[in-house]
Amino acid sequence: MELWQTAYSQWLHDNLPLSKRTVSHYLSAIRNIRKWVNIDLSEINTIQDFEVFERAALHNERFIARDKVGNRMYSIALRHFKDFVIANVTKELTVFPEVISDSMLVENGRL
């Protein structure tokens, strides 16, 4: 299992009242979406990276068809994956606030 899969499964378990079976379904849905849009999820490091993945999924015919048949399970898995990415990007930002502060000062011309 790839690192993102382990982390996503753990995040779902820790943050949502889901059964192990539902967590497994959501993980499987994200794996399928990844194959359909041909994007390496280990390369998602920012919200913008995720948005590229999300747009590709939402415009993918196979995603649209499977989501309709699956009672929006794929959309829900994608939404939870977005929350997972946001939580992890935010965690990275709060771990190193001095890096953000320094880069923000440089960007705003205050340094």
PDB file of N, CA and C in Angstrom:
ATOM      1  N   MET A   1       0.854  -1.178   0.000  1.00  0.00           N
ATOM      2  CA  MET A   1       0.000   0.000   0.000  1.00  0.00           C
ATOM      3  C   MET A   1       0.902   1.245   0.000  1.00  0.00           C
ATOM      4  N   GLU A   2       0.582   2.190  -0.850  1.00  0.00           N
ATOM      5  CA  GLU A   2       1.355   3.424  -0.921  1.00  0.00           C
ATOM      6  C   GLU A   2       1.089   4.282   0.322  1.00  0.00           C
ATOM      7  N   LEU A   3       2.032   5.176   0.596  1.00  0.00           N
ATOM      8  CA  LEU A   3       1.943   6.023   1.785  1.00  0.00           C
ATOM      9  C   LEU A   3       0.647   6.832   1.834  1.00  0.00           C
ATOM     10  N   TRP A   4       0.233   7.422   0.694  1.00  0.00           N
ATOM     11  CA  TRP A   4      -0.985   8.233   0.692  1.00  0.00           C
ATOM     12  C   TRP A   4      -2.202   7.387   1.051  1.00  0.00           C
ATOM     13  N   GLN A   5      -2.202   6.108   0.636  1.00  0.00           N
ATOM     14  CA  GLN A   5      -3.337   5.236   0.930  1.00  0.00           C
ATOM     15  C   GLN A   5      -3.446   4.961   2.432  1.00  0.00           C
ATOM     16  N   THR A   6      -2.327   4.684   3.032  1.00  0.00           N
ATOM     17  CA  THR A   6      -2.298   4.445   4.478  1.00  0.00           C
ATOM     18  C   THR A   6      -2.736   5.698   5.229  1.00  0.00           C
ATOM     19  N   ALA A   7      -2.192   6.844   4.822  1.00  0.00           N
ATOM     20  CA  ALA A   7      -2.522   8.102   5.497  1.00  0.00           C
ATOM     21  C   ALA A   7      -3.991   8.467   5.317  1.00  0.00           C
ATOM     22  N   TYR A   8      -4.517   8.294   4.102  1.00  0.00           N
ATOM     23  CA  TYR A   8      -5.927   8.623   3.835  1.00  0.00           C
ATOM     24  C   TYR A   8      -6.849   7.706   4.634  1.00  0.00           C
ATOM     25  N   SER A   9      -6.557   6.414   4.642  1.00  0.00           N
ATOM     26  CA  SER A   9      -7.376   5.466   5.410  1.00  0.00           C
ATOM     27  C   SER A   9      -7.389   5.835   6.886  1.00  0.00           C
ATOM     28  N   GLN A  10      -6.214   6.148   7.416  1.00  0.00           N
ATOM     29  CA  GLN A  10      -6.112   6.515   8.831  1.00  0.00           C
ATOM     30  C   GLN A  10      -6.868   7.808   9.107  1.00  0.00           C
ATOM     31  N   TRP A  11      -6.742   8.779   8.198  1.00  0.00           N
ATOM     32  CA  TRP A  11      -7.433  10.055   8.365  1.00  0.00           C
ATOM     33  C   TRP A  11      -8.951   9.847   8.357  1.00  0.00           C
ATOM     34  N   LEU A  12      -9.449   9.030   7.437  1.00  0.00           N
ATOM     35  CA  LEU A  12     -10.891   8.741   7.392  1.00  0.00           C
ATOM     36  C   LEU A  12     -11.336   8.120   8.707  1.00  0.00           C
ATOM     37  N   HIS A  13     -10.586   7.137   9.160  1.00  0.00           N
ATOM     38  CA  HIS A  13     -10.916   6.440  10.409  1.00  0.00           C
ATOM     39  C   HIS A  13     -10.908   7.392  11.604  1.00  0.00           C
ATOM     40  N   ASP A  14      -9.912   8.276  11.644  1.00  0.00           N
ATOM     41  CA  ASP A  14      -9.757   9.184  12.784  1.00  0.00           C
ATOM     42  C   ASP A  14     -10.732  10.357  12.782  1.00  0.00           C
ATOM     43  N   ASN A  15     -11.201  10.769  11.607  1.00  0.00           N
ATOM     44  CA  ASN A  15     -11.959  12.018  11.510  1.00  0.00           C
ATOM     45  C   ASN A  15     -13.430  11.874  11.156  1.00  0.00           C
ATOM     46  N   LEU A  16     -13.833  10.687  10.718  1.00  0.00           N
ATOM     47  CA  LEU A  16     -15.230  10.505  10.314  1.00  0.00           C
ATOM     48  C   LEU A  16     -15.793   9.238  10.942  1.00  0.00           C
ATOM     49  N   PRO A  17     -17.073   9.250  11.268  1.00  0.00           N
ATOM     50  CA  PRO A  17     -17.681   8.059  11.868  1.00  0.00           C
ATOM     51  C   PRO A  17     -18.048   7.034  10.780  1.00  0.00           C
ATOM     52  N   LEU A  18     -17.021   6.383  10.224  1.00  0.00           N
ATOM     53  CA  LEU A  18     -17.233   5.449   9.122  1.00  0.00           C
ATOM     54  C   LEU A  18     -16.849   4.035   9.529  1.00  0.00           C
ATOM     55  N   SER A  19     -17.538   3.078   8.943  1.00  0.00           N
ATOM     56  CA  SER A  19     -17.171   1.683   9.168  1.00  0.00           C
ATOM     57  C   SER A  19     -15.901   1.370   8.371  1.00  0.00           C
ATOM     58  N   LYS A  20     -15.232   0.285   8.740  1.00  0.00           N
ATOM     59  CA  LYS A  20     -14.033  -0.139   8.003  1.00  0.00           C
ATOM     60  C   LYS A  20     -14.383  -0.419   6.542  1.00  0.00           C
ATOM     61  N   ARG A  21     -15.564  -0.952   6.326  1.00  0.00           N
ATOM     62  CA  ARG A  21     -16.008  -1.262   4.964  1.00  0.00           C
ATOM     63  C   ARG A  21     -16.147   0.024   4.129  1.00  0.00           C
ATOM     64  N   THR A  22     -16.726   1.058   4.711  1.00  0.00           N
ATOM     65  CA  THR A  22     -16.894   2.330   4.004  1.00  0.00           C
ATOM     66  C   THR A  22     -15.536   2.960   3.719  1.00  0.00           C
ATOM     67  N   VAL A  23     -14.628   2.920   4.688  1.00  0.00           N
ATOM     68  CA  VAL A  23     -13.274   3.438   4.478  1.00  0.00           C
ATOM     69  C   VAL A  23     -12.633   2.705   3.301  1.00  0.00           C
ATOM     70  N   SER A  24     -12.804   1.414   3.266  1.00  0.00           N
ATOM     71  CA  SER A  24     -12.252   0.604   2.166  1.00  0.00           C
ATOM     72  C   SER A  24     -12.854   1.010   0.819  1.00  0.00           C
ATOM     73  N   HIS A  25     -14.148   1.277   0.785  1.00  0.00           N
ATOM     74  CA  HIS A  25     -14.813   1.708  -0.454  1.00  0.00           C
ATOM     75  C   HIS A  25     -14.290   3.067  -0.914  1.00  0.00           C
ATOM     76  N   TYR A  26     -14.130   3.989   0.015  1.00  0.00           N
ATOM     77  CA  TYR A  26     -13.629   5.318  -0.355  1.00  0.00           C
ATOM     78  C   TYR A  26     -12.188   5.246  -0.855  1.00  0.00           C
ATOM     79  N   LEU A  27     -11.383   4.423  -0.221  1.00  0.00           N
ATOM     80  CA  LEU A  27     -10.004   4.242  -0.661  1.00  0.00           C
ATOM     81  C   LEU A  27      -9.972   3.636  -2.067  1.00  0.00           C
ATOM     82  N   SER A  28     -10.803   2.656  -2.288  1.00  0.00           N
ATOM     83  CA  SER A  28     -10.899   2.028  -3.614  1.00  0.00           C
ATOM     84  C   SER A  28     -11.368   3.045  -4.663  1.00  0.00           C
ATOM     85  N   ALA A  29     -12.311   3.890  -4.297  1.00  0.00           N
ATOM     86  CA  ALA A  29     -12.812   4.913  -5.225  1.00  0.00           C
ATOM     87  C   ALA A  29     -11.685   5.863  -5.636  1.00  0.00           C
ATOM     88  N   ILE A  30     -10.879   6.304  -4.672  1.00  0.00           N
ATOM     89  CA  ILE A  30      -9.767   7.218  -4.990  1.00  0.00           C
ATOM     90  C   ILE A  30      -8.735   6.507  -5.859  1.00  0.00           C
ATOM     91  N   ARG A  31      -8.461   5.238  -5.577  1.00  0.00           N
ATOM     92  CA  ARG A  31      -7.529   4.476  -6.423  1.00  0.00           C
ATOM     93  C   ARG A  31      -8.038   4.416  -7.861  1.00  0.00           C
ATOM     94  N   ASN A  32      -9.333   4.165  -8.022  1.00  0.00           N
ATOM     95  CA  ASN A  32      -9.912   4.102  -9.371  1.00  0.00           C
ATOM     96  C   ASN A  32      -9.838   5.451 -10.071  1.00  0.00           C
ATOM     97  N   ILE A  33     -10.201   6.501  -9.361  1.00  0.00           N
ATOM     98  CA  ILE A  33     -10.160   7.844  -9.951  1.00  0.00           C
ATOM     99  C   ILE A  33      -8.740   8.151 -10.421  1.00  0.00           C
ATOM    100  N   ARG A  34      -7.776   7.829  -9.587  1.00  0.00           N
ATOM    101  CA  ARG A  34      -6.367   8.058  -9.930  1.00  0.00           C
ATOM    102  C   ARG A  34      -6.014   7.367 -11.255  1.00  0.00           C
ATOM    103  N   LYS A  35      -6.467   6.142 -11.423  1.00  0.00           N
ATOM    104  CA  LYS A  35      -6.198   5.415 -12.669  1.00  0.00           C
ATOM    105  C   LYS A  35      -6.891   6.077 -13.855  1.00  0.00           C
ATOM    106  N   TRP A  36      -8.126   6.488 -13.659  1.00  0.00           N
ATOM    107  CA  TRP A  36      -8.891   7.072 -14.761  1.00  0.00           C
ATOM    108  C   TRP A  36      -8.303   8.383 -15.254  1.00  0.00           C
ATOM    109  N   VAL A  37      -7.773   9.182 -14.338  1.00  0.00           N
ATOM    110  CA  VAL A  37      -7.235  10.494 -14.739  1.00  0.00           C
ATOM    111  C   VAL A  37      -5.713  10.484 -14.879  1.00  0.00           C
ATOM    112  N   ASN A  38      -5.104   9.364 -14.539  1.00  0.00           N
ATOM    113  CA  ASN A  38      -3.667   9.155 -14.713  1.00  0.00           C
ATOM    114  C   ASN A  38      -2.831  10.248 -14.019  1.00  0.00           C
ATOM    115  N   ILE A  39      -3.104  10.427 -12.732  1.00  0.00           N
ATOM    116  CA  ILE A  39      -2.353  11.397 -11.926  1.00  0.00           C
ATOM    117  C   ILE A  39      -1.775  10.670 -10.722  1.00  0.00           C
ATOM    118  N   ASP A  40      -0.498  10.896 -10.472  1.00  0.00           N
ATOM    119  CA  ASP A  40       0.193  10.296  -9.335  1.00  0.00           C
ATOM    120  C   ASP A  40      -0.150  11.087  -8.075  1.00  0.00           C
ATOM    121  N   LEU A  41      -0.864  10.458  -7.163  1.00  0.00           N
ATOM    122  CA  LEU A  41      -1.313  11.166  -5.963  1.00  0.00           C
ATOM    123  C   LEU A  41      -0.174  11.510  -5.012  1.00  0.00           C
ATOM    124  N   SER A  42       0.937  10.842  -5.135  1.00  0.00           N
ATOM    125  CA  SER A  42       2.074  11.200  -4.282  1.00  0.00           C
ATOM    126  C   SER A  42       2.667  12.550  -4.688  1.00  0.00           C
ATOM    127  N   GLU A  43       2.260  13.054  -5.851  1.00  0.00           N
ATOM    128  CA  GLU A  43       2.725  14.357  -6.324  1.00  0.00           C
ATOM    129  C   GLU A  43       1.835  15.511  -5.844  1.00  0.00           C
ATOM    130  N   ILE A  44       0.746  15.192  -5.150  1.00  0.00           N
ATOM    131  CA  ILE A  44      -0.147  16.240  -4.652  1.00  0.00           C
ATOM    132  C   ILE A  44       0.425  16.790  -3.349  1.00  0.00           C
ATOM    133  N   ASN A  45       0.945  18.002  -3.438  1.00  0.00           N
ATOM    134  CA  ASN A  45       1.572  18.638  -2.273  1.00  0.00           C
ATOM    135  C   ASN A  45       0.911  19.953  -1.888  1.00  0.00           C
ATOM    136  N   THR A  46      -0.004  20.430  -2.713  1.00  0.00           N
ATOM    137  CA  THR A  46      -0.674  21.703  -2.448  1.00  0.00           C
ATOM    138  C   THR A  46      -2.152  21.562  -2.787  1.00  0.00           C
ATOM    139  N   ILE A  47      -2.923  22.535  -2.361  1.00  0.00           N
ATOM    140  CA  ILE A  47      -4.341  22.562  -2.701  1.00  0.00           C
ATOM    141  C   ILE A  47      -4.490  22.691  -4.218  1.00  0.00           C
ATOM    142  N   GLN A  48      -3.620  23.463  -4.843  1.00  0.00           N
ATOM    143  CA  GLN A  48      -3.680  23.645  -6.297  1.00  0.00           C
ATOM    144  C   GLN A  48      -3.425  22.325  -7.016  1.00  0.00           C
ATOM    145  N   ASP A  49      -2.498  21.520  -6.511  1.00  0.00           N
ATOM    146  CA  ASP A  49      -2.258  20.191  -7.092  1.00  0.00           C
ATOM    147  C   ASP A  49      -3.525  19.346  -6.997  1.00  0.00           C
ATOM    148  N   PHE A  50      -4.178  19.409  -5.833  1.00  0.00           N
ATOM    149  CA  PHE A  50      -5.411  18.649  -5.674  1.00  0.00           C
ATOM    150  C   PHE A  50      -6.480  19.129  -6.649  1.00  0.00           C
ATOM    151  N   GLU A  51      -6.595  20.434  -6.835  1.00  0.00           N
ATOM    152  CA  GLU A  51      -7.621  20.978  -7.713  1.00  0.00           C
ATOM    153  C   GLU A  51      -7.446  20.501  -9.157  1.00  0.00           C
ATOM    154  N   VAL A  52      -6.221  20.299  -9.589  1.00  0.00           N
ATOM    155  CA  VAL A  52      -5.972  19.731 -10.922  1.00  0.00           C
ATOM    156  C   VAL A  52      -6.549  18.323 -10.977  1.00  0.00           C
ATOM    157  N   PHE A  53      -6.273  17.533  -9.942  1.00  0.00           N
ATOM    158  CA  PHE A  53      -6.792  16.173  -9.838  1.00  0.00           C
ATOM    159  C   PHE A  53      -8.323  16.180  -9.800  1.00  0.00           C
ATOM    160  N   GLU A  54      -8.879  17.064  -8.995  1.00  0.00           N
ATOM    161  CA  GLU A  54     -10.337  17.155  -8.842  1.00  0.00           C
ATOM    162  C   GLU A  54     -11.013  17.516 -10.168  1.00  0.00           C
ATOM    163  N   ARG A  55     -10.493  18.521 -10.856  1.00  0.00           N
ATOM    164  CA  ARG A  55     -11.073  18.923 -12.154  1.00  0.00           C
ATOM    165  C   ARG A  55     -11.019  17.785 -13.158  1.00  0.00           C
ATOM    166  N   ALA A  56      -9.880  17.109 -13.195  1.00  0.00           N
ATOM    167  CA  ALA A  56      -9.737  15.983 -14.118  1.00  0.00           C
ATOM    168  C   ALA A  56     -10.769  14.901 -13.803  1.00  0.00           C
ATOM    169  N   ALA A  57     -10.978  14.632 -12.522  1.00  0.00           N
ATOM    170  CA  ALA A  57     -11.954  13.614 -12.118  1.00  0.00           C
ATOM    171  C   ALA A  57     -13.374  14.031 -12.481  1.00  0.00           C
ATOM    172  N   LEU A  58     -13.742  15.254 -12.135  1.00  0.00           N
ATOM    173  CA  LEU A  58     -15.119  15.709 -12.352  1.00  0.00           C
ATOM    174  C   LEU A  58     -15.497  15.802 -13.822  1.00  0.00           C
ATOM    175  N   HIS A  59     -14.494  15.859 -14.700  1.00  0.00           N
ATOM    176  CA  HIS A  59     -14.757  15.918 -16.138  1.00  0.00           C
ATOM    177  C   HIS A  59     -14.502  14.583 -16.839  1.00  0.00           C
ATOM    178  N   ASN A  60     -14.181  13.573 -16.078  1.00  0.00           N
ATOM    179  CA  ASN A  60     -13.890  12.259 -16.637  1.00  0.00           C
ATOM    180  C   ASN A  60     -15.188  11.470 -16.819  1.00  0.00           C
ATOM    181  N   GLU A  61     -15.422  10.968 -18.022  1.00  0.00           N
ATOM    182  CA  GLU A  61     -16.681  10.263 -18.317  1.00  0.00           C
ATOM    183  C   GLU A  61     -16.876   9.030 -17.445  1.00  0.00           C
ATOM    184  N   ARG A  62     -15.801   8.310 -17.199  1.00  0.00           N
ATOM    185  CA  ARG A  62     -15.923   7.106 -16.381  1.00  0.00           C
ATOM    186  C   ARG A  62     -16.300   7.474 -14.943  1.00  0.00           C
ATOM    187  N   PHE A  63     -15.681   8.541 -14.407  1.00  0.00           N
ATOM    188  CA  PHE A  63     -16.014   9.022 -13.066  1.00  0.00           C
ATOM    189  C   PHE A  63     -17.493   9.395 -13.003  1.00  0.00           C
ATOM    190  N   ILE A  64     -17.948  10.156 -13.974  1.00  0.00           N
ATOM    191  CA  ILE A  64     -19.340  10.617 -13.993  1.00  0.00           C
ATOM    192  C   ILE A  64     -20.298   9.428 -14.016  1.00  0.00           C
ATOM    193  N   ALA A  65     -20.013   8.449 -14.860  1.00  0.00           N
ATOM    194  CA  ALA A  65     -20.885   7.271 -14.971  1.00  0.00           C
ATOM    195  C   ALA A  65     -20.878   6.453 -13.682  1.00  0.00           C
ATOM    196  N   ARG A  66     -19.702   6.170 -13.160  1.00  0.00           N
ATOM    197  CA  ARG A  66     -19.608   5.363 -11.937  1.00  0.00           C
ATOM    198  C   ARG A  66     -20.210   6.083 -10.733  1.00  0.00           C
ATOM    199  N   ASP A  67     -20.041   7.397 -10.683  1.00  0.00           N
ATOM    200  CA  ASP A  67     -20.583   8.182  -9.577  1.00  0.00           C
ATOM    201  C   ASP A  67     -22.105   8.125  -9.586  1.00  0.00           C
ATOM    202  N   LYS A  68     -22.675   8.177 -10.771  1.00  0.00           N
ATOM    203  CA  LYS A  68     -24.135   8.120 -10.897  1.00  0.00           C
ATOM    204  C   LYS A  68     -24.669   6.751 -10.459  1.00  0.00           C
ATOM    205  N   VAL A  69     -24.037   5.699 -10.920  1.00  0.00           N
ATOM    206  CA  VAL A  69     -24.461   4.339 -10.573  1.00  0.00           C
ATOM    207  C   VAL A  69     -24.208   4.060  -9.090  1.00  0.00           C
ATOM    208  N   GLY A  70     -23.112   4.612  -8.566  1.00  0.00           N
ATOM    209  CA  GLY A  70     -22.715   4.343  -7.186  1.00  0.00           C
ATOM    210  C   GLY A  70     -23.290   5.290  -6.163  1.00  0.00           C
ATOM    211  N   ASN A  71     -24.378   5.976  -6.512  1.00  0.00           N
ATOM    212  CA  ASN A  71     -25.035   6.888  -5.567  1.00  0.00           C
ATOM    213  C   ASN A  71     -24.073   7.924  -4.988  1.00  0.00           C
ATOM    214  N   ARG A  72     -23.247   8.500  -5.843  1.00  0.00           N
ATOM    215  CA  ARG A  72     -22.317   9.585  -5.519  1.00  0.00           C
ATOM    216  C   ARG A  72     -21.176   9.178  -4.587  1.00  0.00           C
ATOM    217  N   MET A  73     -20.918   7.875  -4.497  1.00  0.00           N
ATOM    218  CA  MET A  73     -19.827   7.423  -3.642  1.00  0.00           C
ATOM    219  C   MET A  73     -18.494   8.021  -4.096  1.00  0.00           C
ATOM    220  N   TYR A  74     -18.277   8.126  -5.389  1.00  0.00           N
ATOM    221  CA  TYR A  74     -17.011   8.655  -5.901  1.00  0.00           C
ATOM    222  C   TYR A  74     -16.872  10.141  -5.571  1.00  0.00           C
ATOM    223  N   SER A  75     -17.957  10.884  -5.687  1.00  0.00           N
ATOM    224  CA  SER A  75     -17.932  12.308  -5.325  1.00  0.00           C
ATOM    225  C   SER A  75     -17.650  12.496  -3.843  1.00  0.00           C
ATOM    226  N   ILE A  76     -18.257  11.660  -3.037  1.00  0.00           N
ATOM    227  CA  ILE A  76     -18.061  11.756  -1.594  1.00  0.00           C
ATOM    228  C   ILE A  76     -16.619  11.387  -1.231  1.00  0.00           C
ATOM    229  N   ALA A  77     -16.102  10.329  -1.838  1.00  0.00           N
ATOM    230  CA  ALA A  77     -14.707   9.940  -1.594  1.00  0.00           C
ATOM    231  C   ALA A  77     -13.765  11.063  -2.012  1.00  0.00           C
ATOM    232  N   LEU A  78     -14.066  11.704  -3.135  1.00  0.00           N
ATOM    233  CA  LEU A  78     -13.243  12.811  -3.620  1.00  0.00           C
ATOM    234  C   LEU A  78     -13.310  14.002  -2.658  1.00  0.00           C
ATOM    235  N   ARG A  79     -14.500  14.298  -2.160  1.00  0.00           N
ATOM    236  CA  ARG A  79     -14.658  15.399  -1.201  1.00  0.00           C
ATOM    237  C   ARG A  79     -13.870  15.112   0.083  1.00  0.00           C
ATOM    238  N   HIS A  80     -13.950  13.878   0.574  1.00  0.00           N
ATOM    239  CA  HIS A  80     -13.190  13.515   1.772  1.00  0.00           C
ATOM    240  C   HIS A  80     -11.684  13.569   1.491  1.00  0.00           C
ATOM    241  N   PHE A  81     -11.285  13.185   0.284  1.00  0.00           N
ATOM    242  CA  PHE A  81      -9.866  13.251  -0.055  1.00  0.00           C
ATOM    243  C   PHE A  81      -9.402  14.708  -0.075  1.00  0.00           C
ATOM    244  N   LYS A  82     -10.258  15.584  -0.547  1.00  0.00           N
ATOM    245  CA  LYS A  82      -9.920  17.013  -0.527  1.00  0.00           C
ATOM    246  C   LYS A  82      -9.736  17.485   0.911  1.00  0.00           C
ATOM    247  N   ASP A  83     -10.645  17.102   1.805  1.00  0.00           N
ATOM    248  CA  ASP A  83     -10.521  17.468   3.213  1.00  0.00           C
ATOM    249  C   ASP A  83      -9.225  16.916   3.810  1.00  0.00           C
ATOM    250  N   PHE A  84      -8.875  15.709   3.423  1.00  0.00           N
ATOM    251  CA  PHE A  84      -7.628  15.079   3.865  1.00  0.00           C
ATOM    252  C   PHE A  84      -6.416  15.882   3.387  1.00  0.00           C
ATOM    253  N   VAL A  85      -6.426  16.280   2.117  1.00  0.00           N
ATOM    254  CA  VAL A  85      -5.315  17.074   1.574  1.00  0.00           C
ATOM    255  C   VAL A  85      -5.227  18.417   2.299  1.00  0.00           C
ATOM    256  N   ILE A  86      -6.363  19.072   2.465  1.00  0.00           N
ATOM    257  CA  ILE A  86      -6.372  20.367   3.159  1.00  0.00           C
ATOM    258  C   ILE A  86      -5.828  20.214   4.580  1.00  0.00           C
ATOM    259  N   ALA A  87      -6.252  19.199   5.288  1.00  0.00           N
ATOM    260  CA  ALA A  87      -5.774  18.976   6.658  1.00  0.00           C
ATOM    261  C   ALA A  87      -4.275  18.756   6.686  1.00  0.00           C
ATOM    262  N   ASN A  88      -3.760  18.042   5.723  1.00  0.00           N
ATOM    263  CA  ASN A  88      -2.335  17.745   5.713  1.00  0.00           C
ATOM    264  C   ASN A  88      -1.498  18.925   5.240  1.00  0.00           C
ATOM    265  N   VAL A  89      -2.002  19.686   4.292  1.00  0.00           N
ATOM    266  CA  VAL A  89      -1.288  20.888   3.869  1.00  0.00           C
ATOM    267  C   VAL A  89      -1.279  21.889   5.008  1.00  0.00           C
ATOM    268  N   THR A  90      -2.411  22.056   5.680  1.00  0.00           N
ATOM    269  CA  THR A  90      -2.512  22.969   6.817  1.00  0.00           C
ATOM    270  C   THR A  90      -1.568  22.531   7.933  1.00  0.00           C
ATOM    271  N   LYS A  91      -1.492  21.226   8.180  1.00  0.00           N
ATOM    272  CA  LYS A  91      -0.605  20.703   9.216  1.00  0.00           C
ATOM    273  C   LYS A  91       0.841  21.061   8.881  1.00  0.00           C
ATOM    274  N   GLU A  92       1.225  20.905   7.619  1.00  0.00           N
ATOM    275  CA  GLU A  92       2.576  21.265   7.200  1.00  0.00           C
ATOM    276  C   GLU A  92       2.832  22.753   7.456  1.00  0.00           C
ATOM    277  N   LEU A  93       1.853  23.589   7.163  1.00  0.00           N
ATOM    278  CA  LEU A  93       2.027  25.028   7.325  1.00  0.00           C
ATOM    279  C   LEU A  93       2.152  25.425   8.787  1.00  0.00           C
ATOM    280  N   THR A  94       1.409  24.751   9.654  1.00  0.00           N
ATOM    281  CA  THR A  94       1.468  25.125  11.062  1.00  0.00           C
ATOM    282  C   THR A  94       2.708  24.558  11.742  1.00  0.00           C
ATOM    283  N   VAL A  95       3.294  23.525  11.186  1.00  0.00           N
ATOM    284  CA  VAL A  95       4.505  22.965  11.763  1.00  0.00           C
ATOM    285  C   VAL A  95       5.684  23.912  11.561  1.00  0.00           C
ATOM    286  N   PHE A  96       5.700  24.619  10.425  1.00  0.00           N
ATOM    287  CA  PHE A  96       6.810  25.505  10.110  1.00  0.00           C
ATOM    288  C   PHE A  96       6.326  26.929   9.856  1.00  0.00           C
ATOM    289  N   PRO A  97       5.717  27.589  10.854  1.00  0.00           N
ATOM    290  CA  PRO A  97       5.171  28.925  10.622  1.00  0.00           C
ATOM    291  C   PRO A  97       6.234  29.964  10.276  1.00  0.00           C
ATOM    292  N   GLU A  98       7.465  29.756  10.756  1.00  0.00           N
ATOM    293  CA  GLU A  98       8.509  30.727  10.447  1.00  0.00           C
ATOM    294  C   GLU A  98       8.824  30.754   8.954  1.00  0.00           C
ATOM    295  N   VAL A  99       8.693  29.630   8.277  1.00  0.00           N
ATOM    296  CA  VAL A  99       8.935  29.573   6.836  1.00  0.00           C
ATOM    297  C   VAL A  99       7.863  30.378   6.111  1.00  0.00           C
ATOM    298  N   ILE A 100       6.622  30.223   6.539  1.00  0.00           N
ATOM    299  CA  ILE A 100       5.518  30.954   5.917  1.00  0.00           C
ATOM    300  C   ILE A 100       5.687  32.445   6.165  1.00  0.00           C
ATOM    301  N   SER A 101       5.973  32.814   7.395  1.00  0.00           N
ATOM    302  CA  SER A 101       6.128  34.228   7.723  1.00  0.00           C
ATOM    303  C   SER A 101       7.236  34.860   6.903  1.00  0.00           C
ATOM    304  N   ASP A 102       8.387  34.194   6.807  1.00  0.00           N
ATOM    305  CA  ASP A 102       9.496  34.733   6.039  1.00  0.00           C
ATOM    306  C   ASP A 102       9.152  34.874   4.565  1.00  0.00           C
ATOM    307  N   SER A 103       8.521  33.837   3.986  1.00  0.00           N
ATOM    308  CA  SER A 103       8.204  33.900   2.556  1.00  0.00           C
ATOM    309  C   SER A 103       7.108  34.926   2.289  1.00  0.00           C
ATOM    310  N   MET A 104       6.174  35.084   3.229  1.00  0.00           N
ATOM    311  CA  MET A 104       5.113  36.076   3.049  1.00  0.00           C
ATOM    312  C   MET A 104       5.697  37.484   3.086  1.00  0.00           C
ATOM    313  N   LEU A 105       6.664  37.690   3.964  1.00  0.00           N
ATOM    314  CA  LEU A 105       7.299  39.003   4.051  1.00  0.00           C
ATOM    315  C   LEU A 105       8.039  39.314   2.761  1.00  0.00           C
ATOM    316  N   VAL A 106       8.726  38.332   2.223  1.00  0.00           N
ATOM    317  CA  VAL A 106       9.456  38.545   0.976  1.00  0.00           C
ATOM    318  C   VAL A 106       8.481  38.832  -0.166  1.00  0.00           C
ATOM    319  N   GLU A 107       7.397  38.055  -0.239  1.00  0.00           N
ATOM    320  CA  GLU A 107       6.405  38.246  -1.289  1.00  0.00           C
ATOM    321  C   GLU A 107       5.749  39.601  -1.195  1.00  0.00           C
ATOM    322  N   ASN A 108       5.517  40.083  -0.002  1.00  0.00           N
ATOM    323  CA  ASN A 108       4.858  41.368   0.187  1.00  0.00           C
ATOM    324  C   ASN A 108       5.829  42.539   0.193  1.00  0.00           C
ATOM    325  N   GLY A 109       7.096  42.246  -0.056  1.00  0.00           N
ATOM    326  CA  GLY A 109       8.097  43.313  -0.138  1.00  0.00           C
ATOM    327  C   GLY A 109       8.407  43.945   1.199  1.00  0.00           C
ATOM    328  N   ARG A 110       8.235  43.216   2.269  1.00  0.00           N
ATOM    329  CA  ARG A 110       8.455  43.782   3.603  1.00  0.00           C
ATOM    330  C   ARG A 110       9.779  43.378   4.212  1.00  0.00           C
ATOM    331  N   LEU A 111      10.565  42.641   3.513  1.00  0.00           N
ATOM    332  CA  LEU A 111      11.833  42.200   4.089  1.00  0.00           C
ATOM    333  C   LEU A 111      12.980  43.005   3.560  1.00  0.00           C
TER     334      LEU A 111
END
